[in-house]
Coordinates of C-alpha atoms in Angstrom, one line a residue:
X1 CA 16.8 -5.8 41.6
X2 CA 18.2 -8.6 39.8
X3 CA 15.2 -10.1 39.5
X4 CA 13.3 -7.4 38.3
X5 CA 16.0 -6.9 35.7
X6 CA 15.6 -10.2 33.9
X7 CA 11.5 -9.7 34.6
X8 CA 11.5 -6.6 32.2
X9 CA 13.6 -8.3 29.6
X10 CA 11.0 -11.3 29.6
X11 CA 8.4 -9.0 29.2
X12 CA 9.7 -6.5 26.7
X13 CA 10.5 -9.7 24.3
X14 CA 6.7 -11.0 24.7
X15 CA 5.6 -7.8 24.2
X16 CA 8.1 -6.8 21.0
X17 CA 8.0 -10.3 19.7
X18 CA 6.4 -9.0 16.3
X19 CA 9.4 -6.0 16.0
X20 CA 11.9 -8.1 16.8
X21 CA 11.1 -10.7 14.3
X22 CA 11.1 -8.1 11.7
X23 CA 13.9 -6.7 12.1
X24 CA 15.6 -10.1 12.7
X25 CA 14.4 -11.0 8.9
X26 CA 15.5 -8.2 8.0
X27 CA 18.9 -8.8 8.3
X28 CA 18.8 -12.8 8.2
X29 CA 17.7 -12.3 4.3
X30 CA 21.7 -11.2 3.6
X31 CA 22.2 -14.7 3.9
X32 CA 22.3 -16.5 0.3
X33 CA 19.8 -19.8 1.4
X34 CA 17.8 -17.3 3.7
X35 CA 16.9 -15.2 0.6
X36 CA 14.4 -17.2 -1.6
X37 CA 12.3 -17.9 1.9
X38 CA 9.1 -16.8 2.7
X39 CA 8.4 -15.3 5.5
X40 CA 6.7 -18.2 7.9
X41 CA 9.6 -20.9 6.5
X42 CA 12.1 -17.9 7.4
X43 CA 11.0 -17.4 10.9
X44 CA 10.3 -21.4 11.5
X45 CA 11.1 -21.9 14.6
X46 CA 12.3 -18.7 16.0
X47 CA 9.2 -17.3 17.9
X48 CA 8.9 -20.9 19.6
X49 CA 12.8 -19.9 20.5
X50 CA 11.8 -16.4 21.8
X51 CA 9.1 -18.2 23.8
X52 CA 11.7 -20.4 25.7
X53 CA 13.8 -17.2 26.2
X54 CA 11.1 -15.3 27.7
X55 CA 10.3 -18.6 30.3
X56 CA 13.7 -18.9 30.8
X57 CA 14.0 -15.2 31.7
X58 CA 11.1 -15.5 34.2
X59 CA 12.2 -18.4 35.6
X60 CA 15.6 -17.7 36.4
X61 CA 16.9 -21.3 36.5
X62 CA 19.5 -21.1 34.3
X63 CA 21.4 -24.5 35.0
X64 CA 17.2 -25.8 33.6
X65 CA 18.1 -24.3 30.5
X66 CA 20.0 -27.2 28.5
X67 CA 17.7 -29.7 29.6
X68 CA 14.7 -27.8 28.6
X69 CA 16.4 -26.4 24.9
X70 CA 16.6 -30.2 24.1
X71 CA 12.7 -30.9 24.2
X72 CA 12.4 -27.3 22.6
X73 CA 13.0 -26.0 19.4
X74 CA 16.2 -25.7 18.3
X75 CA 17.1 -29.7 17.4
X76 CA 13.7 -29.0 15.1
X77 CA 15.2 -25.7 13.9
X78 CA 18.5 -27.5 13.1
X79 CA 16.7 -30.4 11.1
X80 CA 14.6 -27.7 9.2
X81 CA 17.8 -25.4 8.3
X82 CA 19.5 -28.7 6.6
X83 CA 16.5 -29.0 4.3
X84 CA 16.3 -25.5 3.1
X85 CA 19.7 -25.8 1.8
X86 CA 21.5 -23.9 4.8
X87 CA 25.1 -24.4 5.6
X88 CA 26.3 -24.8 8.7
X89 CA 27.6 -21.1 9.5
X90 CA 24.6 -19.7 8.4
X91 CA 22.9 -21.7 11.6
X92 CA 25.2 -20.5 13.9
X93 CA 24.7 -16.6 11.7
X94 CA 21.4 -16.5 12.0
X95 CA 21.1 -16.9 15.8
X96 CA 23.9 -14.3 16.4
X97 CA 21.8 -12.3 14.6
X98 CA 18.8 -12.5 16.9
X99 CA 21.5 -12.0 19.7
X100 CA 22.3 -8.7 17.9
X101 CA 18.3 -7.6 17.8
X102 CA 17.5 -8.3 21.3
X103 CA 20.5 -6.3 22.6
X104 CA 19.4 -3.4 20.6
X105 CA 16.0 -4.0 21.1
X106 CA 16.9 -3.4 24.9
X107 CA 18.5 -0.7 24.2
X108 CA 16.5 1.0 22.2
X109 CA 14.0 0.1 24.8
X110 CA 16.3 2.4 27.7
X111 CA 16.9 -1.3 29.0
X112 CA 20.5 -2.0 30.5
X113 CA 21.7 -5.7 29.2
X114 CA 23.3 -6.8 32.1
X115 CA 23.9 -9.0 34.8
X116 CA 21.4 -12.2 35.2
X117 CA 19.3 -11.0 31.8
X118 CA 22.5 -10.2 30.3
X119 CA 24.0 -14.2 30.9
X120 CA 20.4 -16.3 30.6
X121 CA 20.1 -14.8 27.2
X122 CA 23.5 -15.6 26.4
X123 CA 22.9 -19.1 28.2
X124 CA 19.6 -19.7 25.8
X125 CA 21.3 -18.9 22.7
X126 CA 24.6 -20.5 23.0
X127 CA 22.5 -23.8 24.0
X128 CA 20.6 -23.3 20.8
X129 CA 23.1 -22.8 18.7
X130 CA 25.5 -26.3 19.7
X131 CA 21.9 -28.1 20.1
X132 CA 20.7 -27.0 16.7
X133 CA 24.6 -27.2 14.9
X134 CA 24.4 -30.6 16.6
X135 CA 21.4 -31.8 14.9
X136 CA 22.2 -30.4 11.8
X137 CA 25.5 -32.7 11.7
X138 CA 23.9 -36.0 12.9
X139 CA 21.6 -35.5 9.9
X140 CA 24.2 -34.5 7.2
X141 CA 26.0 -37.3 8.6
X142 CA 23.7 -39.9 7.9
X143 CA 22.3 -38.2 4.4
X144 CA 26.4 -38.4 3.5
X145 CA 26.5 -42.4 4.6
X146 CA 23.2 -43.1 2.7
X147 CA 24.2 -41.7 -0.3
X148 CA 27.9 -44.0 0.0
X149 CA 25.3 -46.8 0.6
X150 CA 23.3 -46.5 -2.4
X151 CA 26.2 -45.8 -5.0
X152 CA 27.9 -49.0 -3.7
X153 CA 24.5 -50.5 -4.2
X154 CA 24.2 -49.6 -7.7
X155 CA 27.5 -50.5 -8.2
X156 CA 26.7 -53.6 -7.4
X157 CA 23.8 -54.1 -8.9
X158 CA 25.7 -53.2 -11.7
X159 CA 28.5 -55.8 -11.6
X160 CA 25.8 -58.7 -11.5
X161 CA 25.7 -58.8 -15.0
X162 CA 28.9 -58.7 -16.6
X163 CA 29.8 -61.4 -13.7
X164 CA 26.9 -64.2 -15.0
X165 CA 28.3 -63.4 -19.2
X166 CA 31.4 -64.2 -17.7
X167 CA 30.2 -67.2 -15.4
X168 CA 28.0 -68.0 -18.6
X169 CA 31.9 -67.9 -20.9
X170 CA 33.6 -69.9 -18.6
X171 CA 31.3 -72.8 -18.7
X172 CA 31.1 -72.6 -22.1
X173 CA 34.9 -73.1 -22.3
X174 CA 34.6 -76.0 -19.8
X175 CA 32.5 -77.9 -22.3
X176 CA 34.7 -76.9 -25.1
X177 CA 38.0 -77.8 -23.4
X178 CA 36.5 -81.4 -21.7
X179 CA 35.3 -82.3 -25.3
X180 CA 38.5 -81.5 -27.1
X181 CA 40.6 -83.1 -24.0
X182 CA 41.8 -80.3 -22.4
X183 CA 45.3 -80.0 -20.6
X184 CA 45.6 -80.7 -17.1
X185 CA 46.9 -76.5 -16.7
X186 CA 44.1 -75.7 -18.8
X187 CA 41.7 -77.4 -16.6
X188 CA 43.2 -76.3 -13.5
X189 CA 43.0 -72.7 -14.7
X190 CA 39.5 -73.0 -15.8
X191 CA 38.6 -74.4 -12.5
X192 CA 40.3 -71.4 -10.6
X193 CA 38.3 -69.1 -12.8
X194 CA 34.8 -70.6 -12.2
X195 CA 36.0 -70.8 -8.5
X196 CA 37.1 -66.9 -8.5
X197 CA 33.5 -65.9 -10.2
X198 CA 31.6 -67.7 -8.4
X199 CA 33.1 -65.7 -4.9
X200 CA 32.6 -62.4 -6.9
X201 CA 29.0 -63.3 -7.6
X202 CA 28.7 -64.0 -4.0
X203 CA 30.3 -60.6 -2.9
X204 CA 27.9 -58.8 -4.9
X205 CA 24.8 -60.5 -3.8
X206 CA 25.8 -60.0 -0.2
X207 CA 26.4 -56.2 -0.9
X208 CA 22.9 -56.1 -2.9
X209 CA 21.3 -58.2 0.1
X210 CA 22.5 -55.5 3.2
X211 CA 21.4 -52.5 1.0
X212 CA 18.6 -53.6 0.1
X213 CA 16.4 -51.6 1.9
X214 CA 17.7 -48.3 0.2
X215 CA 15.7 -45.1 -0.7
X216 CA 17.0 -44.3 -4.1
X217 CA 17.6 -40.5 -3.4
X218 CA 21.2 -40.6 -4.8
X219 CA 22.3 -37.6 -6.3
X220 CA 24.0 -38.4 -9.4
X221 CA 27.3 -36.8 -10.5
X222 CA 26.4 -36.4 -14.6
X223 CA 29.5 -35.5 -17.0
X224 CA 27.7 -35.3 -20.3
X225 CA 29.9 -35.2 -23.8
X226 CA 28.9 -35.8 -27.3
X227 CA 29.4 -39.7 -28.8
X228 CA 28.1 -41.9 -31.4
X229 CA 25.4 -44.1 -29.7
X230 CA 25.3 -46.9 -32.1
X231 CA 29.2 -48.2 -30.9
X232 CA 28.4 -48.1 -27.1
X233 CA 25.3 -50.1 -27.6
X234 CA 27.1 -52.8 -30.2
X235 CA 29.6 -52.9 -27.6
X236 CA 27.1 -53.7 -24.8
X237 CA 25.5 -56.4 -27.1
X238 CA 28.7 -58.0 -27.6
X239 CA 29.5 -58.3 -24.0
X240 CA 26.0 -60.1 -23.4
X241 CA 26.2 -62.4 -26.0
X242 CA 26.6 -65.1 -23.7
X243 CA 23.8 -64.3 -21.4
X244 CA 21.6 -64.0 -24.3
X245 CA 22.6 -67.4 -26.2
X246 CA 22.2 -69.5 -22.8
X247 CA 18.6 -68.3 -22.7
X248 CA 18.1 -68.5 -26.7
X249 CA 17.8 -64.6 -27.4
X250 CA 18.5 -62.6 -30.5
X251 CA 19.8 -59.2 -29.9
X252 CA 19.1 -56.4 -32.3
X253 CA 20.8 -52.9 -32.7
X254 CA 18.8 -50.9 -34.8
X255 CA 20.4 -47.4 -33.1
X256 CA 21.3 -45.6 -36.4
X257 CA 25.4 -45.7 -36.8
X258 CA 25.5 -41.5 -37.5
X259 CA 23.2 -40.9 -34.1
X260 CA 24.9 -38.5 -31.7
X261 CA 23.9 -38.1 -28.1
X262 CA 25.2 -35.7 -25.5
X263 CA 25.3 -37.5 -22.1
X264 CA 27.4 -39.5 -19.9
X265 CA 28.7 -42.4 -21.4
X266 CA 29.3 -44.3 -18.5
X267 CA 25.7 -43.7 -16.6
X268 CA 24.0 -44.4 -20.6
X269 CA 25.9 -47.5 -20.8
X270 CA 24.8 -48.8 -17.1
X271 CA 20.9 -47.9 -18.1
X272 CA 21.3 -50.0 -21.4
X273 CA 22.5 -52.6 -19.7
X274 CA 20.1 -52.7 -17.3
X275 CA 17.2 -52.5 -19.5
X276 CA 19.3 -55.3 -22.1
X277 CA 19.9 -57.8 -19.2
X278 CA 16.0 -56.8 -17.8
X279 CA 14.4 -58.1 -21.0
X280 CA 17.0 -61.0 -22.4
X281 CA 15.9 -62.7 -19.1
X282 CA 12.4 -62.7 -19.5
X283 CA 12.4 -62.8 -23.4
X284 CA 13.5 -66.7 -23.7
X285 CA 13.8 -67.8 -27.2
X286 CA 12.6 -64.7 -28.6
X287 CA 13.7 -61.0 -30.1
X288 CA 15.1 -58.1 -28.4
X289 CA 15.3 -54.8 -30.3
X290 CA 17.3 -51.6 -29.5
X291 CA 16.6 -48.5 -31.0
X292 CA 16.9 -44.7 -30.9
X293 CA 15.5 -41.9 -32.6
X294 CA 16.2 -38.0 -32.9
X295 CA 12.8 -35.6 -32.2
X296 CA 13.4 -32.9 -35.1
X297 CA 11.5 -29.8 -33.3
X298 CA 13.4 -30.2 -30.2
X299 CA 16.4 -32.5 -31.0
X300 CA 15.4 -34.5 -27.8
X301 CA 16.9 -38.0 -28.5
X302 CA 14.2 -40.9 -27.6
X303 CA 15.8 -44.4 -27.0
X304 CA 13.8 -47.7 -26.6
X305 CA 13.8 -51.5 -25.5
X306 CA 11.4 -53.7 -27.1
X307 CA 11.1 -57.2 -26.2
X308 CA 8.5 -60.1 -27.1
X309 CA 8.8 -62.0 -23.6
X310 CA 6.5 -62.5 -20.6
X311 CA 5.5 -58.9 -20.7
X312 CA 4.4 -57.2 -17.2
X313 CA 0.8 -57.8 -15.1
X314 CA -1.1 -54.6 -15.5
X315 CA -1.0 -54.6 -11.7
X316 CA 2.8 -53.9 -12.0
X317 CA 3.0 -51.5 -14.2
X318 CA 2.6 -48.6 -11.9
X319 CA 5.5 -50.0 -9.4
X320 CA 8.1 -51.3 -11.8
X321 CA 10.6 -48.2 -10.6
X322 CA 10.1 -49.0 -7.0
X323 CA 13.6 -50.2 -6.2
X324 CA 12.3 -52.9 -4.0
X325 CA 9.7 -54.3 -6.6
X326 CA 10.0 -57.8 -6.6
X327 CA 9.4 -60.4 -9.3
X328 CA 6.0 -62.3 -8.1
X329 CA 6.9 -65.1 -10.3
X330 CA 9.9 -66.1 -8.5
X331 CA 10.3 -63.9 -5.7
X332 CA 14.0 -62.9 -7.4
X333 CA 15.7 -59.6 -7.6
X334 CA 15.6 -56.6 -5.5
X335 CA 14.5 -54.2 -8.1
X336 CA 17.4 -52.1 -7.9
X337 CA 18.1 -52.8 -11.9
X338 CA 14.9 -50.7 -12.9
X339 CA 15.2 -48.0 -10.1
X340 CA 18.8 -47.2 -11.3
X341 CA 17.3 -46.9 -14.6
X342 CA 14.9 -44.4 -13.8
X343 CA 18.3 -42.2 -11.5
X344 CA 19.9 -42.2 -13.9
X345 CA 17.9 -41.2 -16.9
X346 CA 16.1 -38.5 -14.7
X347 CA 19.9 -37.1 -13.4
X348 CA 20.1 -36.3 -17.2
X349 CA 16.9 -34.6 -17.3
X350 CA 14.9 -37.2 -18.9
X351 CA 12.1 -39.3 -18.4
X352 CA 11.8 -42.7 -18.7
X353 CA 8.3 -45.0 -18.9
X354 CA 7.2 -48.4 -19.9
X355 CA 4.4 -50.3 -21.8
X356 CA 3.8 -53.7 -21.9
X357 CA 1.2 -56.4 -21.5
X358 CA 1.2 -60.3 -20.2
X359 CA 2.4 -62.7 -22.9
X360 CA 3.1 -60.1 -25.4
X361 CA 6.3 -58.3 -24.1
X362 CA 7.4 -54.8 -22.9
X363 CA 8.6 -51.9 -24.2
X364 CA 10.7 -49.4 -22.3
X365 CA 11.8 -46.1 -23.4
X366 CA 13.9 -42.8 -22.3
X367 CA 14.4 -39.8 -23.0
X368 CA 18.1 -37.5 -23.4
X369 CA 17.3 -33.8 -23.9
X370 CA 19.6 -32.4 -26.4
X371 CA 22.7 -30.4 -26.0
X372 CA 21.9 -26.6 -25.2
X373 CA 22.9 -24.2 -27.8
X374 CA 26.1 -21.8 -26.9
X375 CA 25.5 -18.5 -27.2
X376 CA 27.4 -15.5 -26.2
X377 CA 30.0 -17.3 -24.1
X378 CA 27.4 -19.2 -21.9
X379 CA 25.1 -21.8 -22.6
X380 CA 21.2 -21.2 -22.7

């Protein structure tokens, strides 16, 4: 009796599959990330779900059905849920929800939900739930740690210059100091601050060298304001002055001082530098110019790096904001500098591109959109 019991369940699901999957949509779609699905992305892997049910059912081995759940859909349906944009409760929401159907489906059916049906459905959908809940976590997880990974990368990244200008300073102060017969305290502390950079420089390295094999997915955090654009970049050319004079490089602002952009400072500062530390290293003894321009019909601001150095093989071109891009020359760098670039001008809503040739030198150039107007108490 039993038996039969859990028999006519199996087959009233097989047979219902289509109804029951309506109606399950039906009330899934109350769920914020469930409503801009289509229908085959909605169901996913639900019928494959109702499939194992309706084994499981026939079967009647329910201590099978964790071990059999695990090769089976739900750790897909879990994975799949995270990318749509799903919170966790709505996982767990949405298979209460087909719970819900089946037991009216029974019932409208003149089907009891009872006994061994009544705690093999139950068993199925319980499994499904911790084994897709489970999934979905693992993967967050990891998406959360890769994300810590690749700021601390780019934060690196970003340290390596302002840590050479000041290597670069400090030598430069040696020579002065030795010259002009320095103190022995002014010695020692000279010493201790070549010793102290040199560690940083090491640190960094180290933390660009274990992240290096990064995916630069990072989702940027942008806090746009409006600022003059000529200071930040003066500021930026001050600061590599001594990078630039070790390798014979003449550093040009030509931003126009009444230029205003709206962005964030701190991520517009980083791509600058990037860019100015990119080109001052292949541009010995020659010109680097920095410029910026407002676009009248759309007010999009366009900002450039031109350089007259070694220029990029046409080959390279197409890869140059592929983080791990290496420099053939030398074998140097881990292309992070160029990949941040391209983050962090695209977090603003920009794009970013580059044109250059062998010999003749490169010029990169971005893009800020403008600040939307304000209108009505909202912007549009």
């Amino acid at each position: 009796m039993r038996a039969t019991g859990r028999f006519q369940l199996a087959t009233l699901i097989r047979q219902q599959g289509d109804t029951l999957l309506s109606k399950w949509r039906q009330r899934v779609r109350q769920l914020s990330s469930a409503q801009k699905l289509d229908t085959p992305t909605l169901n996913d892997h639900i019928p494959q779900l109702l499939n194992e049910l309706s084994d499981a059912l026939n079967s009647g081995f329910s201590q099978r059905i964790p071990e059999t759940l695990a090769q089976g859909s739900p750790p897909v349906h879990g994975l799949e849920r995270l990318r749509e944009g799903y919170d966790i409760g709505e996982v767990v929401t949405e298979y209460n929800i087909l719970r819900g159907c089946i037991h009216d489906l029974a019932q409208n059916s003149g089907f009891k939900l009872e006994g061994e049906s009544f705690h093999i459905m139950n068993g199925v959908l319980d499994h499904a739930i911790g084994l897709a809940v489970q999934t979905y976590a693992t993967e967050r997880g990891l998406e959360l740690q890769k994300r810590r990974e690749e700021y601390l990368a780019f934060v690196a990244h970003d340290l390596r210059t302002p840590l050479n200008a000041v290597a670069l300073a400090t030598s430069v102060l040696e020579e002065t100091f030795r010259e002009g017969n320095a103190r022995e305290d002014t010695d020692w502390m000279l010493k201790t601050l070549r010793r102290n950079v040199q560690q940083l420089q090491r640190l960094v390295e180290k933390i660009i060298q274990e992240n290096a094999n990064l995916c630069a997915e990072t989702r940027i955090k942008v806090e746009r304001r409006e600022f003059d654009l000529w200071p930040l970049v003066e500021a930026l050319i001050y600061d590599l002055r001594p990078l630039a004079k070790t390798n014979g490089t003449e550093l040009v602002n030509e931003v126009p001082r009444n230029l205003v952009v709206y962005a964030d400072a701190g991520l517009l500062k980083r791509v600058f530098q990037n860019l100015i530390s990119n080109a001052i290293r292949y541009t010995a003894h020659g010109k680097v110019l920095l410029g910026a321009l407002e676009s009248k019909p759309d007010a999009t601001i366009e900002c450039w790096v031109i350089d007259d150095g070694a220029g990029i093989p046409k080959e390279k071109l197409e890869r140059v904001f592929d983080e791990l891009e290496r420099d053939s020359a030398n074998g140097s760098g881990l292309g992070l500098g160029l990949a941040i670039i391209k983050t962090f001008v695209e977090a603003h809503g920009g794009r970013v591109s580059v044109e250059s040739s062998e010999g003749k030198g490169s010029t990169f150039r971005f893009t800020l959109p403008a600040k939307p107007a304000y209108e009505n108490g909202q912007y549009r």
